[in-house]
Amino acid sequence: MVPQDLDKQIKEIIARVIELDAGEITPDADFINDLGVDSLKAIEITGAIEKAFRVVVPEEKIRDIRTLNQAVSLTKQLLEAKG
Amino acid sequence: MKIIWDKEKVKSILPQREPFLFVDEVIELEEGKRIVARKYLDPELDFFKGHFPGNPVMPGVLTIEAMAQAGILVYVTARPKIVEQNPTYYFGSVNAKFRSPAHPGETLILEAEIFKVANFGGVVDTKARVGDRMVAEARSIFAIKVDPDSNRDFAK
């Protein structure tokens, strides 16, 4: 089941991992260019999302998660696939 | 306690060597998930002479290194083929908390649990303790670069 506040939950997860105020994470802010996230931090973000929602993010998708919107969209797909 | 991986096996995975090898053996292993390793803090280890004279304690940075080495070992259980590709491991960042000092003559127990791994790096949660006494906890993030064409052989 996809939580109604999925966007908010993922924003808070990302904010915690990258140690920024959630307000700074706009839906299309690029993690790398705008928020100072590197590819290693992206692994941690992915791991945090996996643990929060009990999903598995395919390895090839890790580098594709570059914005909050992309993270939400992918998580939503994974949750829907899980049923 | 049963030894799952002896020092030779550890050396076939870790590129570090004495005096910078901080894992003696692995004593528990859940592949792809968690390992427990140990390191005997020999009073003759060189750094104890200077850290500190008359009051030797394990340097915190070396405790982090020991936890990171345990982290590489658990990573390899999740990505065993990486060892064949002559990997080099680079520390990305570490978030550590130190709880108590470790002293010469004690045995450091190193627990490492995978948080998330990818082919290009990993995030592991690690703990160092002496018996039940917590020494340090850290989340380590590291990158891996492979060089399949290299002739380097860690086992030597």
Short mmCIF file of C-alpha atoms in Angstrom, two decimals:
data_model
loop_
_atom_site.label_atom_id
_atom_site.label_comp_id
_atom_site.label_asym_id
_atom_site.label_seq_id
_atom_site.Cartn_x
_atom_site.Cartn_y
_atom_site.Cartn_z
CA MET A 1 0.00 0.00 0.00
CA VAL A 2 1.23 3.46 -0.89
CA PRO A 3 1.05 5.88 2.07
CA GLN A 4 -0.81 9.12 1.32
CA ASP A 5 2.05 11.17 2.69
CA LEU A 6 4.75 9.27 0.79
CA ASP A 7 6.31 12.53 -0.47
CA LYS A 8 6.62 13.90 3.05
CA GLN A 9 8.04 10.68 4.47
CA ILE A 10 10.66 10.39 1.76
CA LYS A 11 11.57 14.05 2.06
CA GLU A 12 12.17 13.55 5.79
CA ILE A 13 14.26 10.43 5.16
CA ILE A 14 16.43 12.23 2.64
CA ALA A 15 16.76 15.28 4.89
CA ARG A 16 17.93 13.09 7.74
CA VAL A 17 20.50 11.26 5.61
CA ILE A 18 21.99 14.33 3.97
CA GLU A 19 21.62 16.45 7.10
CA LEU A 20 19.65 19.26 5.53
CA ASP A 21 16.44 20.95 6.56
CA ALA A 22 13.53 19.22 4.82
CA GLY A 23 12.44 22.62 3.53
CA GLU A 24 15.55 22.82 1.37
CA ILE A 25 14.62 19.68 -0.51
CA THR A 26 12.32 20.86 -3.26
CA PRO A 27 10.69 18.26 -5.51
CA ASP A 28 13.03 18.78 -8.44
CA ALA A 29 16.23 19.88 -6.68
CA ASP A 30 19.03 17.79 -8.12
CA PHE A 31 20.70 15.88 -5.30
CA ILE A 32 24.16 16.14 -6.81
CA ASN A 33 24.13 19.59 -8.40
CA ASP A 34 21.84 21.40 -5.95
CA LEU A 35 22.10 19.55 -2.64
CA GLY A 36 25.72 18.35 -2.54
CA VAL A 37 24.90 14.65 -2.50
CA ASP A 38 27.52 12.29 -3.92
CA SER A 39 27.03 8.82 -5.35
CA LEU A 40 27.95 7.22 -2.04
CA LYS A 41 25.36 9.24 -0.14
CA ALA A 42 22.89 8.07 -2.78
CA ILE A 43 23.53 4.50 -1.61
CA GLU A 44 22.65 5.55 1.93
CA ILE A 45 19.48 7.33 0.78
CA THR A 46 18.47 4.21 -1.11
CA GLY A 47 19.14 2.01 1.89
CA ALA A 48 17.10 4.29 4.14
CA ILE A 49 14.14 4.20 1.72
CA GLU A 50 14.40 0.41 1.48
CA LYS A 51 14.29 -0.01 5.24
CA ALA A 52 11.47 2.48 5.75
CA PHE A 53 9.17 0.95 3.14
CA ARG A 54 10.46 -2.63 3.00
CA VAL A 55 11.22 -2.51 -0.69
CA VAL A 56 14.33 -3.39 -2.67
CA VAL A 57 15.66 -0.75 -5.04
CA PRO A 58 17.36 -2.42 -8.02
CA GLU A 59 21.07 -1.59 -8.18
CA GLU A 60 20.79 -0.02 -11.63
CA LYS A 61 18.25 2.46 -10.26
CA ILE A 62 20.44 3.86 -7.50
CA ARG A 63 22.21 6.37 -9.71
CA ASP A 64 18.89 7.32 -11.34
CA ILE A 65 17.46 8.72 -8.12
CA ARG A 66 18.55 12.33 -8.49
CA THR A 67 15.56 14.25 -7.13
CA LEU A 68 12.87 13.91 -4.48
CA ASN A 69 10.31 13.44 -7.24
CA GLN A 70 12.29 10.58 -8.73
CA ALA A 71 12.71 8.96 -5.31
CA VAL A 72 8.97 9.20 -4.64
CA SER A 73 8.05 7.92 -8.09
CA LEU A 74 10.35 4.91 -7.84
CA THR A 75 9.24 4.07 -4.29
CA LYS A 76 5.62 4.30 -5.37
CA GLN A 77 6.27 1.88 -8.25
CA LEU A 78 8.02 -0.56 -5.92
CA LEU A 79 5.22 -0.39 -3.35
CA GLU A 80 2.55 -0.90 -6.01
CA ALA A 81 4.44 -3.85 -7.45
CA LYS A 82 4.61 -5.33 -3.97
CA GLY A 83 0.84 -5.04 -3.63
CA MET B 1 34.93 -19.48 19.96
CA LYS B 2 34.88 -20.99 16.50
CA ILE B 3 36.96 -19.27 13.83
CA ILE B 4 35.01 -18.95 10.59
CA TRP B 5 37.72 -17.13 8.61
CA ASP B 6 41.31 -17.31 9.78
CA LYS B 7 43.89 -14.62 9.20
CA GLU B 8 44.99 -16.03 5.86
CA LYS B 9 41.43 -15.90 4.59
CA VAL B 10 41.08 -12.34 5.92
CA LYS B 11 44.30 -11.40 4.08
CA SER B 12 42.98 -12.87 0.86
CA ILE B 13 40.22 -10.24 1.02
CA LEU B 14 41.67 -7.19 2.74
CA PRO B 15 44.49 -5.32 1.00
CA GLN B 16 45.86 -4.05 4.33
CA ARG B 17 48.88 -5.71 5.88
CA GLU B 18 50.70 -5.55 9.20
CA PRO B 19 51.05 -3.23 10.92
CA PHE B 20 47.86 -1.86 9.40
CA LEU B 21 45.75 -5.00 9.43
CA PHE B 22 43.20 -4.72 12.22
CA VAL B 23 41.25 -7.96 11.84
CA ASP B 24 42.71 -11.22 13.10
CA GLU B 25 39.82 -13.50 12.27
CA VAL B 26 36.09 -13.71 11.68
CA ILE B 27 34.12 -15.57 14.33
CA GLU B 28 30.52 -15.13 13.12
CA LEU B 29 29.21 -14.77 9.61
CA GLU B 30 25.81 -14.27 8.03
CA GLU B 31 26.62 -13.89 4.36
CA GLY B 32 25.38 -10.70 2.82
CA LYS B 33 24.24 -9.42 6.17
CA ARG B 34 26.57 -9.39 9.15
CA ILE B 35 29.94 -10.48 10.44
CA VAL B 36 31.68 -10.47 13.79
CA ALA B 37 35.48 -10.29 13.76
CA ARG B 38 38.14 -9.74 16.39
CA LYS B 39 41.47 -8.08 16.84
CA TYR B 40 43.80 -8.80 19.74
CA LEU B 41 45.40 -5.58 20.90
CA ASP B 42 48.92 -6.82 21.41
CA PRO B 43 50.68 -4.61 23.98
CA GLU B 44 53.69 -4.66 21.63
CA LEU B 45 51.79 -2.82 18.88
CA ASP B 46 53.94 0.15 18.01
CA PHE B 47 51.32 2.86 18.38
CA PHE B 48 50.78 2.09 22.06
CA LYS B 49 54.27 3.46 22.74
CA GLY B 50 53.19 6.93 21.73
CA HIS B 51 49.44 6.89 22.39
CA PHE B 52 50.08 7.59 25.20
CA PRO B 53 53.34 7.08 27.12
CA GLY B 54 52.39 5.58 30.46
CA ASN B 55 48.71 5.43 29.52
CA PRO B 56 48.37 3.32 26.36
CA VAL B 57 44.96 3.35 24.65
CA MET B 58 43.86 2.31 21.17
CA PRO B 59 43.72 5.45 18.99
CA GLY B 60 40.17 6.27 17.94
CA VAL B 61 41.17 6.62 14.29
CA LEU B 62 42.55 3.10 14.34
CA THR B 63 39.35 1.81 15.93
CA ILE B 64 37.52 3.38 12.99
CA GLU B 65 39.96 1.69 10.63
CA ALA B 66 39.37 -1.66 12.34
CA MET B 67 35.60 -1.22 12.01
CA ALA B 68 36.03 -0.23 8.35
CA GLN B 69 38.08 -3.35 7.66
CA ALA B 70 35.31 -5.44 9.20
CA GLY B 71 32.95 -3.47 6.97
CA ILE B 72 34.90 -4.45 3.85
CA LEU B 73 34.73 -8.09 4.92
CA VAL B 74 30.95 -8.01 5.27
CA TYR B 75 30.67 -6.15 1.97
CA VAL B 76 32.59 -8.95 0.28
CA THR B 77 30.12 -11.52 1.58
CA ALA B 78 27.45 -9.62 -0.36
CA ARG B 79 29.62 -9.10 -3.47
CA PRO B 80 32.07 -12.03 -3.42
CA LYS B 81 33.19 -11.61 -7.03
CA ILE B 82 34.63 -8.19 -6.25
CA VAL B 83 37.74 -9.83 -4.80
CA GLU B 84 38.70 -11.20 -8.22
CA GLN B 85 38.67 -7.68 -9.68
CA ASN B 86 41.50 -6.23 -7.60
CA PRO B 87 39.37 -3.72 -5.74
CA THR B 88 40.64 -0.64 -4.00
CA TYR B 89 38.49 0.62 -1.16
CA TYR B 90 38.17 4.33 -0.43
CA PHE B 91 36.63 5.78 2.69
CA GLY B 92 33.85 8.17 1.71
CA SER B 93 32.70 9.28 5.13
CA VAL B 94 32.26 8.01 8.63
CA ASN B 95 29.93 9.03 11.41
CA ALA B 96 31.46 7.69 14.61
CA LYS B 97 30.76 7.84 18.31
CA PHE B 98 33.35 6.81 20.86
CA ARG B 99 32.03 5.28 24.06
CA SER B 100 35.06 4.02 26.01
CA PRO B 101 38.77 3.41 25.45
CA ALA B 102 40.31 0.06 24.49
CA HIS B 103 43.58 -0.95 26.12
CA PRO B 104 46.56 -3.15 25.27
CA GLY B 105 45.93 -6.79 26.08
CA GLU B 106 42.21 -6.52 25.31
CA THR B 107 40.46 -8.07 22.33
CA LEU B 108 38.41 -5.81 20.16
CA ILE B 109 35.21 -7.41 18.88
CA LEU B 110 34.18 -5.87 15.58
CA GLU B 111 30.58 -6.21 14.43
CA ALA B 112 29.69 -5.07 10.92
CA GLU B 113 26.22 -5.10 9.44
CA ILE B 114 25.30 -4.13 5.91
CA PHE B 115 22.99 -1.16 5.57
CA LYS B 116 23.09 -1.07 1.77
CA VAL B 117 25.57 -2.15 -0.86
CA ALA B 118 26.03 -1.41 -4.54
CA ASN B 119 28.74 -2.48 -6.96
CA PHE B 120 30.45 0.88 -6.59
CA GLY B 121 30.28 1.25 -2.82
CA GLY B 122 28.62 0.39 0.42
CA VAL B 123 27.19 1.62 3.68
CA VAL B 124 27.85 -0.47 6.77
CA ASP B 125 26.99 -0.04 10.43
CA THR B 126 29.76 -1.15 12.72
CA LYS B 127 30.43 -1.54 16.41
CA ALA B 128 33.64 -2.14 18.30
CA ARG B 129 33.44 -3.55 21.80
CA VAL B 130 35.53 -5.29 24.41
CA GLY B 131 33.36 -7.98 25.94
CA ASP B 132 30.09 -6.19 26.67
CA ARG B 133 31.74 -2.78 26.91
CA MET B 134 31.04 -0.63 23.86
CA VAL B 135 34.14 1.10 22.52
CA ALA B 136 32.79 2.81 19.41
CA GLU B 137 29.96 2.80 16.88
CA ALA B 138 30.14 4.08 13.34
CA ARG B 139 28.34 4.21 10.04
CA SER B 140 30.95 3.94 7.33
CA ILE B 141 30.45 4.75 3.68
CA PHE B 142 33.06 3.60 1.22
CA ALA B 143 33.65 3.52 -2.50
CA ILE B 144 35.14 0.70 -4.52
CA LYS B 145 37.14 0.93 -7.68
CA VAL B 146 38.07 -2.24 -9.47
CA ASP B 147 40.95 -2.97 -11.78
CA PRO B 148 40.41 -6.42 -13.28
CA ASP B 149 43.57 -6.15 -15.40
CA SER B 150 45.89 -5.52 -12.49
CA ASN B 151 48.39 -8.20 -11.56
CA ARG B 152 48.23 -7.24 -7.92
CA ASP B 153 47.66 -10.17 -5.62
CA PHE B 154 46.56 -9.43 -2.07
CA ALA B 155 47.28 -12.96 -0.95
CA LYS B 156 51.02 -12.39 -1.33
#
